[in-house]
GROMACS .gro file of C-alpha atoms in nm:
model
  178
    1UNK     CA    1  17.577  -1.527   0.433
    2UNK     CA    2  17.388  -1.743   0.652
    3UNK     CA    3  17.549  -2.092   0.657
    4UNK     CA    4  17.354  -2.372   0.827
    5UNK     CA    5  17.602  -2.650   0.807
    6UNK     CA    6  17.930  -2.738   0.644
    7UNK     CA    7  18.007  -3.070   0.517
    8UNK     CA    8  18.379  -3.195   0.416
    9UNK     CA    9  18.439  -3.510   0.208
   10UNK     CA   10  18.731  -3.674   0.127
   11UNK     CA   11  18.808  -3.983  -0.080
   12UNK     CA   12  19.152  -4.113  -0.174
   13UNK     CA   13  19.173  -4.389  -0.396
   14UNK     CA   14  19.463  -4.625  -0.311
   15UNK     CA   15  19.360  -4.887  -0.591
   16UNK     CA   16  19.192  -4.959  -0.883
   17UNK     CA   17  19.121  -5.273  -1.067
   18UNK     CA   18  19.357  -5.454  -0.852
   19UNK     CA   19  19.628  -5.238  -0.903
   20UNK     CA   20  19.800  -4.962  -0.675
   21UNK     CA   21  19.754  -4.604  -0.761
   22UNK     CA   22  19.975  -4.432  -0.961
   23UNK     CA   23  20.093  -4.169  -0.713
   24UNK     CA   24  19.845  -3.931  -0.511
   25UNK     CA   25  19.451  -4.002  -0.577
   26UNK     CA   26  19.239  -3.757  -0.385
   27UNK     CA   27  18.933  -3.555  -0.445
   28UNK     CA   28  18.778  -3.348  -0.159
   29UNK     CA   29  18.420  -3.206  -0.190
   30UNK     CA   30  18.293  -2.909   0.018
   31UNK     CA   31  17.960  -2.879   0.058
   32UNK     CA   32  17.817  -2.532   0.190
   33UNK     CA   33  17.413  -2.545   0.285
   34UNK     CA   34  17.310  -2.192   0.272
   35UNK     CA   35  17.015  -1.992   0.305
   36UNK     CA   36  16.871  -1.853  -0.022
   37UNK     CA   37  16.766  -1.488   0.053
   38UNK     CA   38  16.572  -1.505  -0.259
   39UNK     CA   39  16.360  -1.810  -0.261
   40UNK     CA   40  15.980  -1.779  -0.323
   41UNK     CA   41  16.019  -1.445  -0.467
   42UNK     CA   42  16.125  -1.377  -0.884
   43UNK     CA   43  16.375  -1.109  -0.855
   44UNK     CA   44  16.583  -0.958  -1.183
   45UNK     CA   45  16.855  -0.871  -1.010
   46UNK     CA   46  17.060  -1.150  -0.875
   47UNK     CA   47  17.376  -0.940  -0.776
   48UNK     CA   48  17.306  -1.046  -0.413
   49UNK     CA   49  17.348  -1.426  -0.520
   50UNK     CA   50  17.685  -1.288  -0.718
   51UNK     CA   51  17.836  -1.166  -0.349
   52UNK     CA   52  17.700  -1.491  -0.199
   53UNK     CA   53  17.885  -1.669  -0.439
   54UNK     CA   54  18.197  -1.486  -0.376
   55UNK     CA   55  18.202  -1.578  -0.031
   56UNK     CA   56  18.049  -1.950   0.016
   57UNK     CA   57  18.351  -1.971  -0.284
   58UNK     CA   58  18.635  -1.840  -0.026
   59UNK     CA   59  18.438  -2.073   0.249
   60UNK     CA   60  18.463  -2.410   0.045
   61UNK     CA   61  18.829  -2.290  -0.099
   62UNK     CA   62  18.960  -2.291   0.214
   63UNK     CA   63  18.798  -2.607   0.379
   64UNK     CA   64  18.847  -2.799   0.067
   65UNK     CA   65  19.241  -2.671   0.007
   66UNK     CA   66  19.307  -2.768   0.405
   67UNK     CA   67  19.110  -3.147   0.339
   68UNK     CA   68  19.382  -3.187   0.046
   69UNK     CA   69  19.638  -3.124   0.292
   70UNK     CA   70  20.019  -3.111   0.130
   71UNK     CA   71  19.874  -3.226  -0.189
   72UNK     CA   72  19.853  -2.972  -0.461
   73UNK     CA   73  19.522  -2.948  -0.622
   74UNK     CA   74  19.527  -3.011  -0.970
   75UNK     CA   75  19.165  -3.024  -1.076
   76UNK     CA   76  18.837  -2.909  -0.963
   77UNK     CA   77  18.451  -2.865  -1.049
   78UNK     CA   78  18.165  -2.718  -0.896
   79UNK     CA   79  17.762  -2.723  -0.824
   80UNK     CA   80  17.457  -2.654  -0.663
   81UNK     CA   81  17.176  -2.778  -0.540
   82UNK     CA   82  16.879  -2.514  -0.536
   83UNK     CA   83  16.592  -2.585  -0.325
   84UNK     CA   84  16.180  -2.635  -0.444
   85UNK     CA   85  16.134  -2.265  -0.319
   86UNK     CA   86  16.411  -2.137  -0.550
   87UNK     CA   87  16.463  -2.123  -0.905
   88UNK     CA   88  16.753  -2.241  -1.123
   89UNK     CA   89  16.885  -1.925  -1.200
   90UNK     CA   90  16.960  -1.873  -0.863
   91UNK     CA   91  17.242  -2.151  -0.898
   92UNK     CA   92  17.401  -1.965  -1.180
   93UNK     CA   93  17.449  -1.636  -1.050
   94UNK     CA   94  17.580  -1.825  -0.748
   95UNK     CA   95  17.834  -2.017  -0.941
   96UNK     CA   96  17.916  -1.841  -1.234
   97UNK     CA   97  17.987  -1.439  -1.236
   98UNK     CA   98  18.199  -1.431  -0.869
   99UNK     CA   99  18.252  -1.773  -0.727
  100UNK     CA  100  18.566  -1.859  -0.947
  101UNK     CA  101  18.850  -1.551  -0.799
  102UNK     CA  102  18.799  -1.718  -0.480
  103UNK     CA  103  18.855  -2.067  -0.586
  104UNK     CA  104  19.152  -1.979  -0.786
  105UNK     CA  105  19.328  -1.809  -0.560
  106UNK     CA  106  19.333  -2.081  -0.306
  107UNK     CA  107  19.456  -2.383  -0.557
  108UNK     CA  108  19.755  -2.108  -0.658
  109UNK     CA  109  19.618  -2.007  -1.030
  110UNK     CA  110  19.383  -2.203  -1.249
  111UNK     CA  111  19.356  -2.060  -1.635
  112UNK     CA  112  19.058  -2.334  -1.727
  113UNK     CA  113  18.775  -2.299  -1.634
  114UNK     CA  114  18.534  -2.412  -1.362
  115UNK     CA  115  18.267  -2.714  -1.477
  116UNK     CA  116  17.971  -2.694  -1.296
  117UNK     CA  117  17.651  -2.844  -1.302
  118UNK     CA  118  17.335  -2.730  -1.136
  119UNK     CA  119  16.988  -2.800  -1.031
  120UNK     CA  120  16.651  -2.733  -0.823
  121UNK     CA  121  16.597  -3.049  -0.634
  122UNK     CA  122  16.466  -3.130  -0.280
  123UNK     CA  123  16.626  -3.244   0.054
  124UNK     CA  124  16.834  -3.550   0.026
  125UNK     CA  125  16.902  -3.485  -0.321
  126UNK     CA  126  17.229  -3.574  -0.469
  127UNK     CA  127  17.471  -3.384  -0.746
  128UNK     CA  128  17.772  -3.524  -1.004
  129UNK     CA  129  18.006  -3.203  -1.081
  130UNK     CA  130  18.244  -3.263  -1.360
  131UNK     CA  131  18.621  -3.227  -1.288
  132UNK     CA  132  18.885  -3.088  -1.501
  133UNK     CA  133  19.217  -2.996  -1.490
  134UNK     CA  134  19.278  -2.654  -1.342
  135UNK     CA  135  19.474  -2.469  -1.623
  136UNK     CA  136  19.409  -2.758  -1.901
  137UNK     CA  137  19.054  -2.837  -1.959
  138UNK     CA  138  19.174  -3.119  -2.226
  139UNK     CA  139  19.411  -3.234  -1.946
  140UNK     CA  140  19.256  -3.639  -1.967
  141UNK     CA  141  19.441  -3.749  -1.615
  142UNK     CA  142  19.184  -3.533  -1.446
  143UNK     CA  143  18.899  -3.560  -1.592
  144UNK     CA  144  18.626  -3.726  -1.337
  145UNK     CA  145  18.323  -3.672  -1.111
  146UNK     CA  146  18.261  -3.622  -0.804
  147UNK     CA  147  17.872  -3.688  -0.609
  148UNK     CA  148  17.779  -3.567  -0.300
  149UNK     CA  149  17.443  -3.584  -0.099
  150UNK     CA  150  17.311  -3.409   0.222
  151UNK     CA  151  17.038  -3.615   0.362
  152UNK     CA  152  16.819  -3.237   0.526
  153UNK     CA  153  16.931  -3.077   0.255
  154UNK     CA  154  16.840  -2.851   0.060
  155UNK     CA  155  16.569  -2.700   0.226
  156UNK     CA  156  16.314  -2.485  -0.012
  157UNK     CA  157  16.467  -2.203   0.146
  158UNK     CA  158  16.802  -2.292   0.073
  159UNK     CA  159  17.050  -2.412  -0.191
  160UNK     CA  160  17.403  -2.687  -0.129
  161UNK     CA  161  17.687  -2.527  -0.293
  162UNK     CA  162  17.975  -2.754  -0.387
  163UNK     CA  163  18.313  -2.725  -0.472
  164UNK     CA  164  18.568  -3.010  -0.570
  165UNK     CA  165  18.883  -3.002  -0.541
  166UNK     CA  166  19.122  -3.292  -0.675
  167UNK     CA  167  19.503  -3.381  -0.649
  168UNK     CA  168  19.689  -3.652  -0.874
  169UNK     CA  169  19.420  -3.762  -1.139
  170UNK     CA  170  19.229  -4.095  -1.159
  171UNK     CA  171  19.439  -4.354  -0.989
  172UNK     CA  172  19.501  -4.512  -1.305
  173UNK     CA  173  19.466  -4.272  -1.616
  174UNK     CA  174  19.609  -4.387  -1.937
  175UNK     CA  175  19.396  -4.222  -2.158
  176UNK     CA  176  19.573  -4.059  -2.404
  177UNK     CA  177  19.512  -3.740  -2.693
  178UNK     CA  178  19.499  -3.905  -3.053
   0.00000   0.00000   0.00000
């Protein structure tokens, strides 16, 4: 895996329409710009995306779960940004068949599963991943976005791959099941 640059997020919401938070607030997005070893070429097998995903996953687990700090994540999402010399597809079989072990491992389970969102886009580019609870994907408390934008990234020869992590819901989440 050839990373070029790592980039860390973190955004803790201490009010909201006036009010204090209800408890803990924080979503942390890790940001991963890597090189895509396939761009420019069609290739039909994408198994060496798969192992990349696996292990910008364990990257952005870690440096995500250590951003949260003693605050146990709760939710999380995912993306990607592929760049103009890659194809869409690339994305998935970053995201989808390998990236989620690592993830889950780090947040201590996680029986829901990952939202993503994906797309081929140029440098500067940004990306809105959904967020969910972790083991209950009709959990509403949780249930966000997060955006994220590198200003020299993606590259065509490269793709951003995201991870969110979240702790304590929106700051003030009273939405309830009917």
């Amino acid at each position: 895996m050839n990373v070029r640059k790592v980039v860390v997020r973190v955004e803790e919401r201490l009010e909201e329409a006036g009010r204090p938070a209800r408890g803990p607030s924080l979503k942390v997005v890790a940001a991963a710009v890597v090189a895509n070893p396939l761009a420019g070429d069609y290739v039909e097998d994408l198994s060496e995306l798969e192992a990349l995903g696996a292990e910008v996953a364990a990257l952005l687990a870690g440096r995500a779960a250590a951003a949260l700090g003693d605050a146990a994540p709760t939710a999380y999402g995912k993306g990607a940004i592929v760049g103009l010399g890659g194809e869409l597809e690339h994305a998935a079989a970053i995201l989808h068949p390998r990236f989620g072990a690592p993830v889950r491992e780090a947040v201590g389970g996680g029986a829901a599963i990952i939202p993503s969102t994906k797309k081929v886009a140029g440098a500067g580019a940004s990306i809105t991943m959904p967020v969910t609870n972790k083991d209950d994907v009709w959990s509403f408390d949780e249930m966000d976005a997060a955006e994220i934008a590198i200003e020299d990234a993606p590259r065509p020869d490269e793709v951003v791959v995201c991870l969110v992590l979240a702790a304590g819901g929106r700051p003030l989440a009273r939405t309830r099941k009917p």
